[in-house]
PDB file of C-alpha atoms in Angstrom:
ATOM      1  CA  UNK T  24     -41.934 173.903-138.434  1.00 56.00           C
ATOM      2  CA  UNK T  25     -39.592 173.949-141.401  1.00 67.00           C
ATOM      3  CA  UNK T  26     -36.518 172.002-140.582  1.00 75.00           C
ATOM      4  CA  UNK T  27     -33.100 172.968-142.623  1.00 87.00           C
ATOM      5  CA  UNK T  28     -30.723 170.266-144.366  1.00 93.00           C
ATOM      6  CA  UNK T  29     -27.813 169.416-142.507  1.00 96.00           C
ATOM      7  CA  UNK T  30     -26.594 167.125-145.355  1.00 97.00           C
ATOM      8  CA  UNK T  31     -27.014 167.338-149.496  1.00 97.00           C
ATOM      9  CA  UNK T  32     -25.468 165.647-151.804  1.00 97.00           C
ATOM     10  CA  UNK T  33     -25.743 166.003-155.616  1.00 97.00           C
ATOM     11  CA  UNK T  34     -24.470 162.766-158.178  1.00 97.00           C
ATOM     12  CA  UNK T  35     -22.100 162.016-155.247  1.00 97.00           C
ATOM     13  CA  UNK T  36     -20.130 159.323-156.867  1.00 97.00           C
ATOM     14  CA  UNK T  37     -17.104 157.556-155.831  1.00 97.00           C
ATOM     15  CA  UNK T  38     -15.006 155.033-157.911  1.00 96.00           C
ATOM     16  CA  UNK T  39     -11.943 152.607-156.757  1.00 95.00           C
ATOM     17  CA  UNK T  40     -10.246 152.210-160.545  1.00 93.00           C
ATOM     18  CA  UNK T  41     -12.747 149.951-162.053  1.00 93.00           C
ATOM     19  CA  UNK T  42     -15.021 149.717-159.398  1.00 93.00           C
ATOM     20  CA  UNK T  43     -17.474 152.441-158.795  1.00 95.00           C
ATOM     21  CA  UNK T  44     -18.531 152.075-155.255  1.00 95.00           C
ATOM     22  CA  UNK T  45     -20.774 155.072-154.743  1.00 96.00           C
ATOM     23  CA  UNK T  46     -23.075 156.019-157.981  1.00 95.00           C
ATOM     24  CA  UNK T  47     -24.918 159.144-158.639  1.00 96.00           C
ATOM     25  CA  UNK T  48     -26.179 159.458-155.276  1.00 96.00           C
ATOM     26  CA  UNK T  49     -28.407 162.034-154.581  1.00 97.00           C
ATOM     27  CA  UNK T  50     -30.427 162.876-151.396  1.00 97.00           C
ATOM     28  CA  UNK T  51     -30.685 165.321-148.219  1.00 96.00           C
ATOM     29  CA  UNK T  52     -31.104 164.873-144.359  1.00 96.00           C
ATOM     30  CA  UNK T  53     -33.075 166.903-142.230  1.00 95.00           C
ATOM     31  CA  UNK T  54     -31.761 168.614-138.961  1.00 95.00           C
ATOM     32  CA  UNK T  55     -33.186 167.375-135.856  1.00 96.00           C
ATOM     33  CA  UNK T  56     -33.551 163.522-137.387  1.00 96.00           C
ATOM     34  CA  UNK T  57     -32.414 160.023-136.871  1.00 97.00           C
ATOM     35  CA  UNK T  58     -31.669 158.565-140.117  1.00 97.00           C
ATOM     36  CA  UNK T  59     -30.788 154.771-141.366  1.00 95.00           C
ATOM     37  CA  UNK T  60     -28.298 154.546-143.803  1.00 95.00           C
ATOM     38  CA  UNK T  61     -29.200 150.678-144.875  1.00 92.00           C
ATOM     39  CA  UNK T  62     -27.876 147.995-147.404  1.00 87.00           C
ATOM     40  CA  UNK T  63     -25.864 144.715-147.771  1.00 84.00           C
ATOM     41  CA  UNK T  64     -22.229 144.336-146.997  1.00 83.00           C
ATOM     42  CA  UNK T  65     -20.168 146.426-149.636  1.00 84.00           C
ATOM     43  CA  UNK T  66     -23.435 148.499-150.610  1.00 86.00           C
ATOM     44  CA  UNK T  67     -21.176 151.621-150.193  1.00 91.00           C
ATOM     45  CA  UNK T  68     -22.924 152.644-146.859  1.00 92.00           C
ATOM     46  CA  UNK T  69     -19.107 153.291-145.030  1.00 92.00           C
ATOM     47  CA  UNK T  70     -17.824 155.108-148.607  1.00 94.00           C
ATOM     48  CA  UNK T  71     -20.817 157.418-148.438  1.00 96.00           C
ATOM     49  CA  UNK T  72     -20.132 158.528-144.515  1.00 95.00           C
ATOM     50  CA  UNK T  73     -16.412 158.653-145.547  1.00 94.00           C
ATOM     51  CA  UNK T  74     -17.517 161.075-148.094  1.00 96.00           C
ATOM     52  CA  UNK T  75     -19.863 163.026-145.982  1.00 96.00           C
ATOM     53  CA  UNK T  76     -17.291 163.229-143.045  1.00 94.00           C
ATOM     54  CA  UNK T  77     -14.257 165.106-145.270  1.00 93.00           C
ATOM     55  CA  UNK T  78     -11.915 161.695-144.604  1.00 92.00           C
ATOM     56  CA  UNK T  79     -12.464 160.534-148.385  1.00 94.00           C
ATOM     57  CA  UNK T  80     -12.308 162.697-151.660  1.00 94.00           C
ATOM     58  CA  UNK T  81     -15.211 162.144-154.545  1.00 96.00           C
ATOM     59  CA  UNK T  82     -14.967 161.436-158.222  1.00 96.00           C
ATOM     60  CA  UNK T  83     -17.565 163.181-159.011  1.00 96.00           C
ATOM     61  CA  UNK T  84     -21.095 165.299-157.618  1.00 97.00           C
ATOM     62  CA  UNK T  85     -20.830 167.571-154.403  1.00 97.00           C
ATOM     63  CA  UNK T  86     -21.738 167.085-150.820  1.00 97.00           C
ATOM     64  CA  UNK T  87     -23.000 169.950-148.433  1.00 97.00           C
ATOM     65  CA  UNK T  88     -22.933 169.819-144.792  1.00 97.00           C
ATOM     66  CA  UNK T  89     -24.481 172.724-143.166  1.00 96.00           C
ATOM     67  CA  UNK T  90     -24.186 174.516-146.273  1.00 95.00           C
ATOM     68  CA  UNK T  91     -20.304 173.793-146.801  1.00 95.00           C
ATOM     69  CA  UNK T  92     -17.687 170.993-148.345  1.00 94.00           C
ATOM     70  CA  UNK T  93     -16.334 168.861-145.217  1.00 94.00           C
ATOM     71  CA  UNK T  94     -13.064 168.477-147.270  1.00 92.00           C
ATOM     72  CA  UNK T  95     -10.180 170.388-144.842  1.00 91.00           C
ATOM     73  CA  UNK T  96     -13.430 172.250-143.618  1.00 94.00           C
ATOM     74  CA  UNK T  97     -12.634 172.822-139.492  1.00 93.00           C
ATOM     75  CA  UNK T  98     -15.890 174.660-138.878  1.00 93.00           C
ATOM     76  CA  UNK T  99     -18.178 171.483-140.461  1.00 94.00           C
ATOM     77  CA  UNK T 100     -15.425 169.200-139.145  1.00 93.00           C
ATOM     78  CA  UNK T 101     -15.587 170.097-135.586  1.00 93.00           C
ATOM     79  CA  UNK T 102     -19.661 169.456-135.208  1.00 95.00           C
ATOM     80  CA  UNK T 103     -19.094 165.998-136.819  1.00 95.00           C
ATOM     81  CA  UNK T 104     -19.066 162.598-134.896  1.00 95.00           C
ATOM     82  CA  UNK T 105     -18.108 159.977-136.467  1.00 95.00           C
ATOM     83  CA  UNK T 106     -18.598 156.471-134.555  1.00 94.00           C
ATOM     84  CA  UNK T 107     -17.445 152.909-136.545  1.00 89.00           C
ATOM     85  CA  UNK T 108     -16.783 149.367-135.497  1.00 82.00           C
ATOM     86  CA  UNK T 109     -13.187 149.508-136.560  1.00 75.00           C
ATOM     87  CA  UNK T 110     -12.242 152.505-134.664  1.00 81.00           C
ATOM     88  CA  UNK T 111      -8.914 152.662-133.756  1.00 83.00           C
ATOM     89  CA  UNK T 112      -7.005 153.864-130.339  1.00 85.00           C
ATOM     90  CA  UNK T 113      -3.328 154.178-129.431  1.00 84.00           C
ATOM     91  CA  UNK T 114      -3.065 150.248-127.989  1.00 76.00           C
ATOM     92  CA  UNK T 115      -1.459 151.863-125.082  1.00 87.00           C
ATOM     93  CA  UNK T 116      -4.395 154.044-124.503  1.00 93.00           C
ATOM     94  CA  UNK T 117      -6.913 153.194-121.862  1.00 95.00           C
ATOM     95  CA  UNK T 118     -10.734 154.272-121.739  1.00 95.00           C
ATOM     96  CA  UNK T 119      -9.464 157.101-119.182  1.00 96.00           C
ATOM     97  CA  UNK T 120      -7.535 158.499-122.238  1.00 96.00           C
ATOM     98  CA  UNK T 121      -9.899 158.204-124.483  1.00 95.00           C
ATOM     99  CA  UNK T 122     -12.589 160.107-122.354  1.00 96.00           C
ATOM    100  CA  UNK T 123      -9.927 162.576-121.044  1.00 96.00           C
ATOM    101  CA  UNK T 124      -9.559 163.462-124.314  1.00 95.00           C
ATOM    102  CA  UNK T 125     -12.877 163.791-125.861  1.00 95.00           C
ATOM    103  CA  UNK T 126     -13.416 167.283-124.844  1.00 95.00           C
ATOM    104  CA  UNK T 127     -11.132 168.535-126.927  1.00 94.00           C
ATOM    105  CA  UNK T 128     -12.308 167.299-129.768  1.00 93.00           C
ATOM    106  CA  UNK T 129     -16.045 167.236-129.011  1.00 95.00           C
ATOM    107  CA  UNK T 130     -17.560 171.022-127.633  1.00 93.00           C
ATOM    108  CA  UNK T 131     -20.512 170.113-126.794  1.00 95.00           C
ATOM    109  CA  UNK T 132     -18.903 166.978-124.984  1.00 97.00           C
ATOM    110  CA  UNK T 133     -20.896 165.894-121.874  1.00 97.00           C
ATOM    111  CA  UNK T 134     -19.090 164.543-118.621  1.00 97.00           C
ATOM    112  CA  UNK T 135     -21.430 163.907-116.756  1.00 97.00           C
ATOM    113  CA  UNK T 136     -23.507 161.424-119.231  1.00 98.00           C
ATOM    114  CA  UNK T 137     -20.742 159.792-120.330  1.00 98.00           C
ATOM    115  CA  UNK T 138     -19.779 158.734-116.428  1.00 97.00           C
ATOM    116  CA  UNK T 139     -23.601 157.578-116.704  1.00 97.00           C
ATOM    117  CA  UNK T 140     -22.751 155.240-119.431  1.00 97.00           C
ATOM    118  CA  UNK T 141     -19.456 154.170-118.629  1.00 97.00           C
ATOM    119  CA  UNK T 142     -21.475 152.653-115.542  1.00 96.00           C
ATOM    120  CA  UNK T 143     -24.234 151.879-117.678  1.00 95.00           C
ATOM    121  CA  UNK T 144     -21.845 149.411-119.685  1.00 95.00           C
ATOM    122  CA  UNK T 145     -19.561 148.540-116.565  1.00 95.00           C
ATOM    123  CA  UNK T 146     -16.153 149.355-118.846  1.00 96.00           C
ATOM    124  CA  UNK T 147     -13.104 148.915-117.039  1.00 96.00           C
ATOM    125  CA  UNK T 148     -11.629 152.122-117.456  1.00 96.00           C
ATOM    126  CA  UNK T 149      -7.949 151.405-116.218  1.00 95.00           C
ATOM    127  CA  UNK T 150      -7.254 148.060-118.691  1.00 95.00           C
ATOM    128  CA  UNK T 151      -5.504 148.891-121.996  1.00 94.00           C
ATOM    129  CA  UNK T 152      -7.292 149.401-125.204  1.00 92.00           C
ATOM    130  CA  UNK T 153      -5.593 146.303-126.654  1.00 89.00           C
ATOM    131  CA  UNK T 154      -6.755 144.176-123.173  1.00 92.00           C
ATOM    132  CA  UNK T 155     -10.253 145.238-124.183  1.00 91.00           C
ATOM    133  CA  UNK T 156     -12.794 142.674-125.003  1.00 92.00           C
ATOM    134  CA  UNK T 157     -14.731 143.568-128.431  1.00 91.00           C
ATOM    135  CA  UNK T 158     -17.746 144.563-126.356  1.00 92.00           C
ATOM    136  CA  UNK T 159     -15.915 146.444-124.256  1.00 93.00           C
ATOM    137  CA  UNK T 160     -14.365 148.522-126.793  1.00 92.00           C
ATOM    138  CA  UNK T 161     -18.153 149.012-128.330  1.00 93.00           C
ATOM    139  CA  UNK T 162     -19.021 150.524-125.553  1.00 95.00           C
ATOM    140  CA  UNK T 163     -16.098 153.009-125.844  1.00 95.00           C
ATOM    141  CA  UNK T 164     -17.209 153.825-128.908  1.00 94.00           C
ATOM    142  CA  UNK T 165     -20.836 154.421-128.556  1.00 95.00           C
ATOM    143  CA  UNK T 166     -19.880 156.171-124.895  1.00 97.00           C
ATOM    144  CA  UNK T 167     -18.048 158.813-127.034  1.00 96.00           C
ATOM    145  CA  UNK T 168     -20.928 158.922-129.957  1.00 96.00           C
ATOM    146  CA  UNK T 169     -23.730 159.731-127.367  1.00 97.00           C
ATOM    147  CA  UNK T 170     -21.980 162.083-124.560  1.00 98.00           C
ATOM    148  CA  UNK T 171     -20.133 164.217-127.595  1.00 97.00           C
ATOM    149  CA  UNK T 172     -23.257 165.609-128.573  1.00 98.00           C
ATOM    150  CA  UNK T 173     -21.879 166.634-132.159  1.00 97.00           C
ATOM    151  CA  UNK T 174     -24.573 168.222-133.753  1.00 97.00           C
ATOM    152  CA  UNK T 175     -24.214 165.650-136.729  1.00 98.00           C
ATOM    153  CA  UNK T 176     -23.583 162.437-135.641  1.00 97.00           C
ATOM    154  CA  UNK T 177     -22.223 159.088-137.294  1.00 97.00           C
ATOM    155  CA  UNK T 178     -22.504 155.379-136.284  1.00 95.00           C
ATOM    156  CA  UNK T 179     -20.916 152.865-138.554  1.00 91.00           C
ATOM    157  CA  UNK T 180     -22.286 149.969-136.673  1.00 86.00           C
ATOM    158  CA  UNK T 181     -19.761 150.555-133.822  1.00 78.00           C
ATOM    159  CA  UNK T 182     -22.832 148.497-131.407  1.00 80.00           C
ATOM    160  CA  UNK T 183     -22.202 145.218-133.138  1.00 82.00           C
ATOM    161  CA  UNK T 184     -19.908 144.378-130.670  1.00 87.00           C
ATOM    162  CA  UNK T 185     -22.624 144.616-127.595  1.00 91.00           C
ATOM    163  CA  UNK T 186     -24.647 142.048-126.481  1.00 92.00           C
ATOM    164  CA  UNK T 187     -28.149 142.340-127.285  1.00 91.00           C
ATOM    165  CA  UNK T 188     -28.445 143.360-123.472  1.00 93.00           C
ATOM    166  CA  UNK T 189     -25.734 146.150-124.005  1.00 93.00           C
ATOM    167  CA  UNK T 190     -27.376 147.170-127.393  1.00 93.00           C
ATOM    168  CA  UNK T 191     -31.158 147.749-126.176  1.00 93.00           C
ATOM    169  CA  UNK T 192     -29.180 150.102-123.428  1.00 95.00           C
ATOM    170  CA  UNK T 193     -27.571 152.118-126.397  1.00 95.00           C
ATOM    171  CA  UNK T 194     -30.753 152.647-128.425  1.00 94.00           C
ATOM    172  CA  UNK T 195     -32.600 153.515-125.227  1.00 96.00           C
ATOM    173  CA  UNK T 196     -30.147 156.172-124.316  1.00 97.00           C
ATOM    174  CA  UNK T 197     -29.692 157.536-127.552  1.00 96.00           C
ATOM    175  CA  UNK T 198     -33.345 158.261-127.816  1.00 96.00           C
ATOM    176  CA  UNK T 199     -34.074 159.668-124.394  1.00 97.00           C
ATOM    177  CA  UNK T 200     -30.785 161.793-125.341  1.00 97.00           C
ATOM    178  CA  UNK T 201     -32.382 162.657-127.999  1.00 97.00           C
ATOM    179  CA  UNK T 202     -35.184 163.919-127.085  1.00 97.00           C
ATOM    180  CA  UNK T 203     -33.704 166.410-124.384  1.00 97.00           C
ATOM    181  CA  UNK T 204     -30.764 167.276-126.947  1.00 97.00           C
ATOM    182  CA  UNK T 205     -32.069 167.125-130.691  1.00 96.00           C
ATOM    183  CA  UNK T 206     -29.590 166.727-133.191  1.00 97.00           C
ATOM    184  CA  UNK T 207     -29.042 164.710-136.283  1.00 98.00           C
ATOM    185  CA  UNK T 208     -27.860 161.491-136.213  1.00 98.00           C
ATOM    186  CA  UNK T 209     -27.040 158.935-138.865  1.00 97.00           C
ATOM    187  CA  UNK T 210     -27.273 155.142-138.083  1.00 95.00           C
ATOM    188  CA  UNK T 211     -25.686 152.420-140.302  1.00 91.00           C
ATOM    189  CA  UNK T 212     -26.494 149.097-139.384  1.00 84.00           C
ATOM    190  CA  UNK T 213     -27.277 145.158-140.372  1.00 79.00           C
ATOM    191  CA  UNK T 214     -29.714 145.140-137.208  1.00 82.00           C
ATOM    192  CA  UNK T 215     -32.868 146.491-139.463  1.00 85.00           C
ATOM    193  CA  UNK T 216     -35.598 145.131-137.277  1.00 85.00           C
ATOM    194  CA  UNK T 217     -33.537 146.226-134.126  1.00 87.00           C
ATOM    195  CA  UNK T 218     -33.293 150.083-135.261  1.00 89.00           C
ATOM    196  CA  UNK T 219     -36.497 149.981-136.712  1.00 88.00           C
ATOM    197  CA  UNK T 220     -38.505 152.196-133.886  1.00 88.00           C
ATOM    198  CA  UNK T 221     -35.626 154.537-133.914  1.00 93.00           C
ATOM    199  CA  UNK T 222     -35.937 156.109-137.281  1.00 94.00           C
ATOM    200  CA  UNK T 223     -37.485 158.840-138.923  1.00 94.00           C
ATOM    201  CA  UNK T 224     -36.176 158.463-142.615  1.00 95.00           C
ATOM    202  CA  UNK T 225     -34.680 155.489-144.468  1.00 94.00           C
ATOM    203  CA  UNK T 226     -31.992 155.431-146.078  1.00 95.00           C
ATOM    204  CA  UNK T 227     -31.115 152.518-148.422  1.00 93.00           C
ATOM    205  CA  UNK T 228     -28.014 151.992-150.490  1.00 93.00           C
ATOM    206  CA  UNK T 229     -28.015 149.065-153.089  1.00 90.00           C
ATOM    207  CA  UNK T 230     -24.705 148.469-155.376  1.00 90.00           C
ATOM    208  CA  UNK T 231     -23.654 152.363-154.454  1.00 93.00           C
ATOM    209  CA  UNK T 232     -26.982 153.371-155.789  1.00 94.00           C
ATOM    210  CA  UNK T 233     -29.915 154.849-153.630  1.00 95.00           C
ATOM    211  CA  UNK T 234     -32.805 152.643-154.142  1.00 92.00           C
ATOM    212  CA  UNK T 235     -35.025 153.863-151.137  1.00 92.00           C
ATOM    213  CA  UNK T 236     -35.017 157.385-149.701  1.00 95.00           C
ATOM    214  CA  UNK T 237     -38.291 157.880-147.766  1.00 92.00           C
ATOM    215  CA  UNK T 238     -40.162 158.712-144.187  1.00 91.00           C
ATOM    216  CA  UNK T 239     -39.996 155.588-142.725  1.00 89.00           C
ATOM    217  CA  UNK T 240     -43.852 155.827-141.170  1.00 86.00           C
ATOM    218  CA  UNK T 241     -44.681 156.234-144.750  1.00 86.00           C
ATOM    219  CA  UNK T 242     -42.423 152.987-145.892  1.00 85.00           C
ATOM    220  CA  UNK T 243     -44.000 151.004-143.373  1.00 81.00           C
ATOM    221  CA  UNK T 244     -47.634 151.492-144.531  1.00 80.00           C
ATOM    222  CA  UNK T 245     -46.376 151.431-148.428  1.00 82.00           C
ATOM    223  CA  UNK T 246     -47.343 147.388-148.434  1.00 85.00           C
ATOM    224  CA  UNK T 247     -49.911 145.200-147.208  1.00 90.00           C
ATOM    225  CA  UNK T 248     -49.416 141.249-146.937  1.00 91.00           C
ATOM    226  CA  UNK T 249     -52.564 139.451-147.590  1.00 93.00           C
ATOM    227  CA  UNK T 250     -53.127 135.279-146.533  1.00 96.00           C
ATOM    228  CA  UNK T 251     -55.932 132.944-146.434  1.00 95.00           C
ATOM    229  CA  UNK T 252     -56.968 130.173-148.906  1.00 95.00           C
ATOM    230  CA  UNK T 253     -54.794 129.384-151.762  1.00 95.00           C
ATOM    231  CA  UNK T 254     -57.515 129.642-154.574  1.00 94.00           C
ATOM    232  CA  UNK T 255     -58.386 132.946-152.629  1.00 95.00           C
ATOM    233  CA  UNK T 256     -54.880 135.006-152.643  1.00 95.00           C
ATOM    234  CA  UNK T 257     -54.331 133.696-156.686  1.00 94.00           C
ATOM    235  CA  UNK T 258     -57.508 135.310-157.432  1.00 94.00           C
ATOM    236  CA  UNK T 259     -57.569 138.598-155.649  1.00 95.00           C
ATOM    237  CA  UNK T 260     -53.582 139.076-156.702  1.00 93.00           C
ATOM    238  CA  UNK T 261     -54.720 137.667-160.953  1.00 91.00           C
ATOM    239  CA  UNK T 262     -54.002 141.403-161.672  1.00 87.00           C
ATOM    240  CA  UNK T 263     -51.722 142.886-159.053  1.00 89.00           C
ATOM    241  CA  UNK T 264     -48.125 143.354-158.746  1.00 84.00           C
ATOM    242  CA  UNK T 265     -46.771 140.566-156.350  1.00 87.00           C
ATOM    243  CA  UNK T 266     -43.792 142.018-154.528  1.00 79.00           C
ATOM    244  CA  UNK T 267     -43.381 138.532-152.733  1.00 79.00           C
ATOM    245  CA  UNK T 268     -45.353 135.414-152.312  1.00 86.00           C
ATOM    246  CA  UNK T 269     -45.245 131.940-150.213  1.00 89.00           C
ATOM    247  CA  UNK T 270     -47.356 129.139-150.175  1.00 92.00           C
ATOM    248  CA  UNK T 271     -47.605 126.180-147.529  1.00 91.00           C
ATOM    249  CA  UNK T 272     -50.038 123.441-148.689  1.00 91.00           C
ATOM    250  CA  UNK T 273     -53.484 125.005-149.213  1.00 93.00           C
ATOM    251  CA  UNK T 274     -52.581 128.319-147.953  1.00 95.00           C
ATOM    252  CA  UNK T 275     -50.707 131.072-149.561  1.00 94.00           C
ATOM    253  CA  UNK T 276     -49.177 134.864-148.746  1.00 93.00           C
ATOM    254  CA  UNK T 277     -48.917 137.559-150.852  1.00 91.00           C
ATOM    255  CA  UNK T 278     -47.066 140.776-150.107  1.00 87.00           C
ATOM    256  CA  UNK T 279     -48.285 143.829-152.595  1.00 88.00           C
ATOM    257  CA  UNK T 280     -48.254 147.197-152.791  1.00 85.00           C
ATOM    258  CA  UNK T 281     -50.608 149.369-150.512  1.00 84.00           C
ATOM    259  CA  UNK T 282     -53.871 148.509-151.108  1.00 89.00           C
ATOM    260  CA  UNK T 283     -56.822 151.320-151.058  1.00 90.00           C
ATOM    261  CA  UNK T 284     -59.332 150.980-148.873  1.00 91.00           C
ATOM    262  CA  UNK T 285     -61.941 149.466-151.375  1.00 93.00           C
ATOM    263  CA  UNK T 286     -59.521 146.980-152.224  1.00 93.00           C
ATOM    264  CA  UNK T 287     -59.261 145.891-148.384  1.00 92.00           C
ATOM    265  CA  UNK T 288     -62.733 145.670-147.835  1.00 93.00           C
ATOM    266  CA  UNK T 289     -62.867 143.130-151.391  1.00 94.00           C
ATOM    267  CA  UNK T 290     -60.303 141.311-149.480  1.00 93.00           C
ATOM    268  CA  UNK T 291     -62.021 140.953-146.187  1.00 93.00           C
ATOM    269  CA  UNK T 292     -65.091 139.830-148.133  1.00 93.00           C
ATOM    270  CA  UNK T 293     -62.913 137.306-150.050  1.00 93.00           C
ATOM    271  CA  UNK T 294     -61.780 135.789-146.640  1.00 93.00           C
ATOM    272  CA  UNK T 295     -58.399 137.040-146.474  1.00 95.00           C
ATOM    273  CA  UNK T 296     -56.443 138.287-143.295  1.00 94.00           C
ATOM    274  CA  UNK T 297     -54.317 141.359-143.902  1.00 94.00           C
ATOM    275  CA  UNK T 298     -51.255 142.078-142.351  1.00 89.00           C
ATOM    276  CA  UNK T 299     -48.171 144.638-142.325  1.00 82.00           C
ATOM    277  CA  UNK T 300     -44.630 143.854-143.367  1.00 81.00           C
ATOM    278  CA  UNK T 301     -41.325 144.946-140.733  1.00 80.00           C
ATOM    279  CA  UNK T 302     -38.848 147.478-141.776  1.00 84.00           C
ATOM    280  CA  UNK T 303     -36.246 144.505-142.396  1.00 82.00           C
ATOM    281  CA  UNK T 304     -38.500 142.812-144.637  1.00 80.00           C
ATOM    282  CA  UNK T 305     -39.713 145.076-146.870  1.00 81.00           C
ATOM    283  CA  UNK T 306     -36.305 146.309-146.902  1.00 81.00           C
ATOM    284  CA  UNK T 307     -34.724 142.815-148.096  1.00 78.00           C
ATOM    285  CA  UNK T 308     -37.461 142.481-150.944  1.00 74.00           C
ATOM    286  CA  UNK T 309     -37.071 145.947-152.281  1.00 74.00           C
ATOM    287  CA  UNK T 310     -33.373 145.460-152.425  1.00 75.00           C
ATOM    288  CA  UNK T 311     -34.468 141.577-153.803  1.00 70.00           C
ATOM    289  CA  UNK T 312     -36.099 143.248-156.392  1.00 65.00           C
ATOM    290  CA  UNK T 313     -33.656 145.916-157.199  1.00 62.00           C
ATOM    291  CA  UNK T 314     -30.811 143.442-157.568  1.00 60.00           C
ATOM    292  CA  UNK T 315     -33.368 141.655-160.148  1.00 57.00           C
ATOM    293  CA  UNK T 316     -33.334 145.009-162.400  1.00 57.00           C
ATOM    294  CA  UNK T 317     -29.633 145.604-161.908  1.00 50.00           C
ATOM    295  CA  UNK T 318     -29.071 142.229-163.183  1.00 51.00           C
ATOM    296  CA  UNK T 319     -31.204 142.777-166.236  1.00 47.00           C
ATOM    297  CA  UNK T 320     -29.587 145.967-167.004  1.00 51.00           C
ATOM    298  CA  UNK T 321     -26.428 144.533-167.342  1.00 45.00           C
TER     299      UNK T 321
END
């Protein structure tokens, strides 16, 4: 089944005077996905959803979402959620108001969940948004991300605030929600290794620039770690690309691209155990090696 894209975006780029913060970004999301948007601090992961969401204008490029500019757009607007940590109440607003409200904004809102998850995280719905603890006001956020239902839906890391308790409960819901409501959702988040089960397609945003945009099955399997012997992983790596190494007295690791399956079988025969790499790894030495580049461009 052919799915449609619910976002496009053509040499999106975004610049701050002399700092460009966003860089001739181009890529697409799929309906009916859940997508990580990943990369450092200041990688321009919250200027892209900014973009994408109609509340910031671009220097340059075009964005689509469902076929239209967000920018003063209310019919992309209204099937847009857009969760982040520093959301921001009325400090004499309560959860009550918050949730009372939601329906307005939010048609596809969903009472009945969201009293589900309100329990779920025990919030204290009568105490004042500025009384809140941080966790507590995580919750409110991610209560109003999953029982809105949006069709397209952001999280800006709103869950950093949860325990790691409180989190496992959000990614659990928001996949059995999921799965009984498809829609697209867009996850932006530190917690790679965390998140890792959840997604579909990755995302990854280095120095405003896209530097990984692929099926995350497909990333997973893109690199094998071999280890055994020293003497052993120098010689089967002599004329390989090395996307990471270690070494620990007589032993060594080598991380390298995938390896066929001819090339496994001469490294079984050579000794050598072969292992996977997680999300968050592979991840950190991609974007390792991208900064390397960057830095000899300049």
């Amino acid at each position: 089944m052919t799915r449609s894209p619910v976002i496009e975006t053509e040499g999106l780029t975004r610049r701050f005077g002399d700092l460009t913060a966003v860089d001739d970004v181009t890529f697409s999301v799929q309906e009916h996905s859940i997508v990580g948007l990943l990369g450092r601090n200041g990688a321009g992961k919250t200027t892209v959803m900014q973009l994408l969401t109609g509340q910031d204008f671009a220097t340059s490029g075009e964005i689509r979402i469902f076929g239209e500019s967000p920018v003063e757009n209310a019919s992309v607007l209204s099937r847009l959620s857009f969760i982040k940590e520093s959301q921001r109440y009325p400090e004499d607003f309560k959860p009550k108001h918050v949730f009372k409200a939601a329906p307005w904004f939010f048609e596809h809102w969903n009472e009945e969940f969201a009293q589900e998850l309100i329990e779920e995280f025990r919030l204290p719905l009568n105490r004042r948004i500025k009384k809140l603890s941080r966790g507590q006001l995580s919750a409110v956020g991610v209560i109003v991300g999953l029982a809105a239902r949006a069709p397209l839906t952001f999280f800006d890391e709103p869950y950093l605030g949860l325990d790691a308790v409180a989190r496992q409960s959000f990614y659990d819901h928001l996949l059995a929600d999921y799965a009984r409501h498809p829609r697209t959702i867009v996850l932006s988040t530190h917690l790679i290794d965390e998140v890792s089960d959840l997604l579909e397609h990755v995302l990854v945003i280095d120095d405003g620039r896209i530097i990984i945009d692929q099926d995350a099955e497909s990333l997973r399997g893109s690199v094998t770690t071999v280890a055994g012997p020293r003497h052993a992983v120098e010689r089967f790596v002599e004329h390989r690309e090395v996307l990471a190494s270690d070494r620990l007295g007589g032993l060594a690791t080598a991380t390298l691209e995938a390896l066929t399956p001819a090339e496994r079988r001469e490294a079984a025969d050579a000794g050598l155990e072969l292992g996977g790499v997680s999300l968050q790894q592979l991840i950190v030495r991609r974007t390792r090696a991208h900064a390397s580049e960057f830095g000899a461009e300049s």
